């Protein structure tokens, strides 16, 4: 099998990042979060040099520990973390808390995690298992205001690049009305079932690098007969086919695996033929699997129209 040489991707501010990142969502229990340190370490040992976490993931502390215990110098590992959606009113303090938990004095990439702003109804900081409970969306601060505060962090030098997550063409256009700095990155759900071609074209035009979370599309996509046939053809696992599809499209996939063998597989990718890329492209059905609005068309307090998903 011919394998892809994983490329570096240059951001719009000149910073280069690895073409695949390790996902850092740890789970919803304290036990799961503590286990994350072990698979962060095996991921670093496997060769990942960009690791994705977030304030609401609860894995910043163990990621910092894993980096220090890995034997790899911190400056060789790119740390990406994200502003929690309920901390838009105190962005600077939230960012400093992330630095403290990570045990670093700067991050490489800092993202606005969601376009909406929320508050928790009990007024307390949510725990890992309550992040998605007992909150309501509020109008202020809006994402334009939160982005202005993130721009200040970039200007301070404590974040080498800044970007957004879960933004559409619609919300990126709205952000551009007030932004002084164009986001370097937009991290979104993307898989062969959700190719987001319009967003890919828009971000390429604007110089915004796309990163894909849940890039395999979960078991639903991995078990698709088309993926299975290509995995058999290339003598790989289904995940390796989908990761190769992302990389060939110019997207940075962010696979999360706790298994050392699969971590290595996810950065050992086949060179897909143009015909097989066309086959994978044809699988698009605009289907969200991870963050999919319910029957009422609402997800996390926003409609599809508010997200710009229609």
Coordinates of N, CA and C in Angstrom, one line a residue, residues 170-297:
X170 N -22.7 31.3 6.9 CA -23.6 32.3 7.4 C -22.9 33.0 8.6
X171 N -22.5 32.2 9.6 CA -21.9 32.8 10.8 C -20.5 33.4 10.6
X172 N -19.8 32.8 9.7 CA -18.5 33.4 9.3 C -18.7 34.7 8.6
X173 N -19.7 34.8 7.8 CA -19.9 36.1 7.1 C -20.3 37.2 8.2
X174 N -21.2 36.8 9.1 CA -21.6 37.7 10.2 C -20.4 38.1 11.0
X175 N -19.5 37.2 11.3 CA -18.3 37.5 12.1 C -17.4 38.5 11.4
X176 N -17.3 38.3 10.1 CA -16.4 39.2 9.2 C -16.8 40.6 9.3
X177 N -18.1 40.9 9.6 CA -18.6 42.3 9.7 C -17.8 43.1 10.7
X178 N -17.4 42.4 11.8 CA -16.7 43.2 12.9 C -15.3 42.7 13.1
X179 N -14.9 41.6 12.6 CA -13.6 41.0 13.0 C -12.4 41.8 12.4
X180 N -11.4 42.0 13.2 CA -10.2 42.6 12.7 C -9.3 41.6 12.1
X181 N -9.4 40.4 12.7 CA -8.5 39.2 12.3 C -9.4 38.1 11.7
X182 N -9.1 37.7 10.5 CA -9.9 36.5 10.0 C -9.5 35.3 10.7
X183 N -10.4 34.4 11.1 CA -10.1 33.2 11.8 C -9.1 32.4 11.0
X184 N -8.1 31.8 11.6 CA -7.2 30.9 10.9 C -7.7 29.5 10.7
X185 N -8.7 29.1 11.6 CA -9.2 27.8 11.5 C -10.7 27.8 11.8
X186 N -11.4 26.9 11.2 CA -12.8 26.6 11.6 C -12.9 25.1 11.7
X187 N -13.2 24.7 12.9 CA -13.3 23.2 13.2 C -14.8 22.9 13.3
X188 N -15.2 21.9 12.4 CA -16.6 21.5 12.3 C -16.8 20.0 12.1
X189 N -18.0 19.6 12.3 CA -18.3 18.2 12.1 C -18.2 17.9 10.6
X190 N -17.5 16.9 10.2 CA -17.4 16.6 8.8 C -17.0 15.1 8.6
X191 N -17.7 14.5 7.6 CA -17.4 13.1 7.3 C -17.9 12.8 5.9
X192 N -17.7 11.7 5.3 CA -18.2 11.4 4.0 C -19.7 11.6 3.9
X193 N -20.5 11.5 5.0 CA -21.9 11.7 4.9 C -22.2 13.2 5.1
X194 N -21.2 14.0 5.5 CA -21.4 15.5 5.7 C -20.2 16.2 5.1
X195 N -20.1 16.2 3.8 CA -18.9 16.8 3.1 C -18.8 18.3 3.2
X196 N -19.9 19.0 3.4 CA -19.9 20.5 3.6 C -19.1 21.2 2.4
X197 N -19.5 20.8 1.2 CA -18.7 21.3 0.1 C -18.7 22.9 0.0
X198 N -19.9 23.5 0.3 CA -20.0 24.9 0.2 C -19.1 25.6 1.2
X199 N -19.0 25.0 2.4 CA -18.1 25.5 3.5 C -16.7 25.3 3.1
X200 N -16.3 24.2 2.5 CA -15.0 23.9 2.1 C -14.5 25.0 1.1
X201 N -15.4 25.2 0.1 CA -15.1 26.2 -1.0 C -15.0 27.6 -0.4
X202 N -15.9 28.0 0.6 CA -15.8 29.3 1.2 C -14.5 29.5 2.0
X203 N -14.2 28.5 2.8 CA -13.1 28.7 3.7 C -11.8 28.7 2.9
X204 N -11.7 27.9 1.8 CA -10.5 28.0 0.9 C -10.4 29.3 0.3
X205 N -11.5 29.9 -0.1 CA -11.4 31.3 -0.7 C -11.0 32.3 0.3
X206 N -11.4 32.2 1.6 CA -11.1 33.1 2.6 C -9.8 32.8 3.4
X207 N -9.1 31.7 3.0 CA -7.9 31.4 3.7 C -8.1 30.9 5.1
X208 N -9.2 30.2 5.4 CA -9.5 29.6 6.7 C -9.3 28.1 6.5
X209 N -8.4 27.5 7.4 CA -8.2 26.1 7.3 C -9.3 25.4 8.0
X210 N -9.9 24.3 7.4 CA -10.9 23.5 8.0 C -10.3 22.3 8.7
X211 N -10.8 22.1 10.0 CA -10.5 20.9 10.7 C -11.8 20.2 10.9
X212 N -11.7 18.8 10.9 CA -12.9 18.0 11.0 C -12.9 17.2 12.3
X213 N -13.9 17.5 13.1 CA -14.1 16.6 14.3 C -15.1 15.5 13.9
X214 N -15.0 14.4 14.7 CA -15.7 13.2 14.4 C -15.5 12.8 12.9
X215 N -14.3 12.8 12.4 CA -14.0 12.7 11.0 C -14.4 11.4 10.4
X216 N -14.5 10.3 11.2 CA -14.9 9.0 10.7 C -16.4 8.9 10.5
X217 N -17.2 9.8 11.1 CA -18.6 9.7 11.0 C -19.2 8.7 11.9
X218 N -18.4 8.2 12.9 CA -18.8 7.1 13.8 C -19.1 5.8 13.1
X219 N -19.6 4.8 13.9 CA -19.9 3.5 13.3 C -20.8 3.5 12.1
X220 N -21.7 4.5 12.1 CA -22.7 4.6 11.1 C -22.0 4.7 9.7
X221 N -21.0 5.6 9.6 CA -20.3 5.7 8.4 C -19.2 4.6 8.2
X222 N -18.6 4.3 9.2 CA -17.5 3.2 9.1 C -18.1 1.9 8.6
X223 N -19.4 1.7 8.9 CA -20.0 0.4 8.5 C -20.7 0.5 7.1
X224 N -20.6 1.6 6.5 CA -21.2 1.8 5.2 C -20.5 0.8 4.2
X225 N -21.2 0.1 3.4 CA -20.6 -0.9 2.5 C -19.6 -0.3 1.5
X226 N -19.8 1.0 1.1 CA -18.8 1.6 0.2 C -17.4 1.8 0.9
X227 N -17.5 2.3 2.2 CA -16.3 2.4 3.0 C -15.6 1.0 3.2
X228 N -16.4 0.0 3.5 CA -15.9 -1.3 3.7 C -15.2 -1.9 2.5
X229 N -15.8 -1.6 1.3 CA -15.2 -2.1 0.1 C -13.9 -1.4 -0.2
X230 N -13.8 -0.1 0.1 CA -12.5 0.6 -0.2 C -11.5 0.1 0.9
X231 N -11.9 -0.1 2.1 CA -10.9 -0.6 3.1 C -10.4 -1.9 2.7
X232 N -11.2 -2.8 2.1 CA -10.7 -4.1 1.7 C -9.8 -3.9 0.5
X233 N -10.1 -3.0 -0.4 CA -9.3 -2.8 -1.6 C -7.9 -2.3 -1.2
X234 N -7.8 -1.4 -0.2 CA -6.5 -0.9 0.2 C -5.9 -1.6 1.4
X235 N -6.6 -2.7 1.8 CA -6.1 -3.5 3.0 C -5.8 -2.6 4.2
X236 N -6.8 -1.8 4.5 CA -6.8 -0.9 5.7 C -8.0 -1.0 6.5
X237 N -8.1 -0.3 7.6 CA -9.3 -0.2 8.4 C -10.2 0.9 7.8
X238 N -11.5 0.8 8.0 CA -12.4 1.9 7.4 C -11.9 3.3 7.8
X239 N -11.5 3.5 9.0 CA -11.1 4.8 9.5 C -9.9 5.4 8.6
X240 N -9.0 4.5 8.2 CA -7.9 4.9 7.4 C -8.4 5.5 6.0
X241 N -9.4 4.9 5.5 CA -10.0 5.4 4.2 C -10.5 6.8 4.4
X242 N -11.3 7.0 5.5 CA -12.0 8.3 5.7 C -10.9 9.4 6.0
X243 N -9.9 9.0 6.8 CA -8.9 10.0 7.2 C -8.1 10.4 5.9
X244 N -7.9 9.4 5.0 CA -7.2 9.8 3.7 C -8.1 10.7 2.9
X245 N -9.4 10.5 2.9 CA -10.3 11.3 2.2 C -10.2 12.8 2.6
X246 N -10.2 13.0 4.0 CA -10.1 14.3 4.5 C -8.7 15.0 4.1
X247 N -7.6 14.2 4.3 CA -6.3 14.8 4.0 C -6.2 15.2 2.5
X248 N -6.7 14.3 1.7 CA -6.6 14.6 0.2 C -7.5 15.8 -0.2
X249 N -8.5 16.1 0.6 CA -9.4 17.3 0.4 C -8.7 18.6 0.9
X250 N -7.7 18.4 1.7 CA -7.0 19.6 2.3 C -7.6 20.0 3.6
X251 N -8.3 19.0 4.2 CA -8.9 19.2 5.6 C -8.0 18.5 6.6
X252 N -7.9 19.1 7.8 CA -7.2 18.4 8.9 C -8.2 17.6 9.7
X253 N -8.1 16.3 9.7 CA -9.0 15.5 10.5 C -8.5 15.4 11.9
X254 N -9.4 15.3 12.9 CA -9.1 15.3 14.3 C -9.7 14.0 14.9
X255 N -9.1 12.8 14.5 CA -9.6 11.6 15.1 C -9.3 11.4 16.5
X256 N -10.2 10.8 17.3 CA -9.9 10.5 18.7 C -9.9 9.0 18.9
X257 N -8.9 8.5 19.4 CA -8.8 7.0 19.7 C -8.0 6.9 21.0
X258 N -8.5 5.9 21.8 CA -7.7 5.6 23.0 C -6.9 4.4 22.8
X259 N -6.9 3.8 21.6 CA -6.2 2.5 21.4 C -4.9 2.8 20.6
X260 N -3.8 2.4 21.2 CA -2.5 2.7 20.5 C -2.4 2.3 19.1
X261 N -2.9 1.1 18.8 CA -2.8 0.5 17.5 C -3.6 1.4 16.5
X262 N -4.8 1.7 16.9 CA -5.7 2.6 16.0 C -5.2 4.0 15.9
X263 N -4.5 4.5 17.0 CA -3.9 5.8 16.9 C -2.9 5.8 15.7
X264 N -2.1 4.7 15.7 CA -1.1 4.6 14.6 C -1.8 4.5 13.2
X265 N -2.8 3.7 13.2 CA -3.5 3.5 11.9 C -4.0 4.8 11.4
X266 N -4.5 5.7 12.3 CA -5.2 6.9 11.8 C -4.2 7.9 11.2
X267 N -2.9 7.7 11.4 CA -1.9 8.5 10.7 C -1.1 7.7 9.7
X268 N -1.6 6.5 9.3 CA -0.9 5.7 8.3 C -2.0 5.4 7.2
X269 N -2.0 6.3 6.2 CA -3.1 6.4 5.3 C -2.8 6.0 3.9
X270 N -3.7 5.4 3.2 CA -3.5 5.0 1.8 C -3.6 6.2 0.9
X271 N -2.9 6.1 -0.2 CA -3.1 7.1 -1.3 C -4.3 6.7 -2.1
X272 N -5.3 7.5 -2.1 CA -6.6 7.1 -2.7 C -6.5 7.6 -4.2
X273 N -7.1 6.7 -5.1 CA -7.1 7.1 -6.5 C -8.2 8.2 -6.7
X274 N -8.0 8.9 -7.8 CA -9.1 9.9 -8.1 C -10.5 9.3 -8.2
X275 N -10.5 8.1 -8.7 CA -11.8 7.5 -8.9 C -12.4 7.2 -7.5
X276 N -11.6 6.7 -6.6 CA -12.1 6.4 -5.2 C -12.4 7.7 -4.5
X277 N -11.7 8.8 -4.7 CA -12.1 10.0 -4.1 C -13.5 10.4 -4.6
X278 N -13.7 10.3 -5.9 CA -15.1 10.6 -6.4 C -16.1 9.7 -5.8
X279 N -15.8 8.4 -5.6 CA -16.8 7.5 -4.9 C -17.1 8.0 -3.5
X280 N -16.1 8.4 -2.8 CA -16.3 8.9 -1.4 C -17.1 10.3 -1.4
X281 N -16.7 11.1 -2.4 CA -17.4 12.4 -2.5 C -18.9 12.2 -2.7
X282 N -19.2 11.1 -3.5 CA -20.6 10.9 -3.8 C -21.5 10.4 -2.7
X283 N -20.8 10.1 -1.5 CA -21.5 9.6 -0.4 C -22.2 10.7 0.4
X284 N -21.9 11.9 0.1 CA -22.5 13.1 0.8 C -24.0 13.0 0.9
X285 N -24.6 13.2 2.1 CA -26.0 13.3 2.2 C -26.4 14.4 3.2
X286 N -25.5 15.3 3.5 CA -25.7 16.4 4.4 C -26.3 15.9 5.7
X287 N -25.7 14.8 6.2 CA -26.3 14.2 7.4 C -25.3 14.5 8.6
X288 N -25.8 15.2 9.6 CA -25.1 15.4 10.8 C -25.4 14.2 11.8
X289 N -24.3 13.7 12.4 CA -24.5 12.5 13.3 C -24.2 12.9 14.7
X290 N -23.1 13.7 15.0 CA -22.8 14.0 16.3 C -23.6 15.2 16.8
X291 N -23.6 16.3 16.1 CA -24.4 17.5 16.5 C -25.6 17.7 15.5
X292 N -26.6 16.9 15.7 CA -27.7 16.8 14.8 C -29.0 17.4 15.5
X293 N -29.6 18.5 15.0 CA -30.8 19.0 15.6 C -31.9 17.9 15.7
X294 N -32.7 18.0 16.8 CA -33.8 17.1 17.0 C -34.9 17.3 16.1
X295 N -36.1 16.6 16.3 CA -37.2 16.7 15.4 C -37.8 18.2 15.3
X296 N -37.5 19.0 16.4 CA -38.0 20.4 16.4 C -37.0 21.3 15.6
X297 N -35.9 20.7 15.1 CA -34.9 21.5 14.4 C -34.0 22.3 15.2

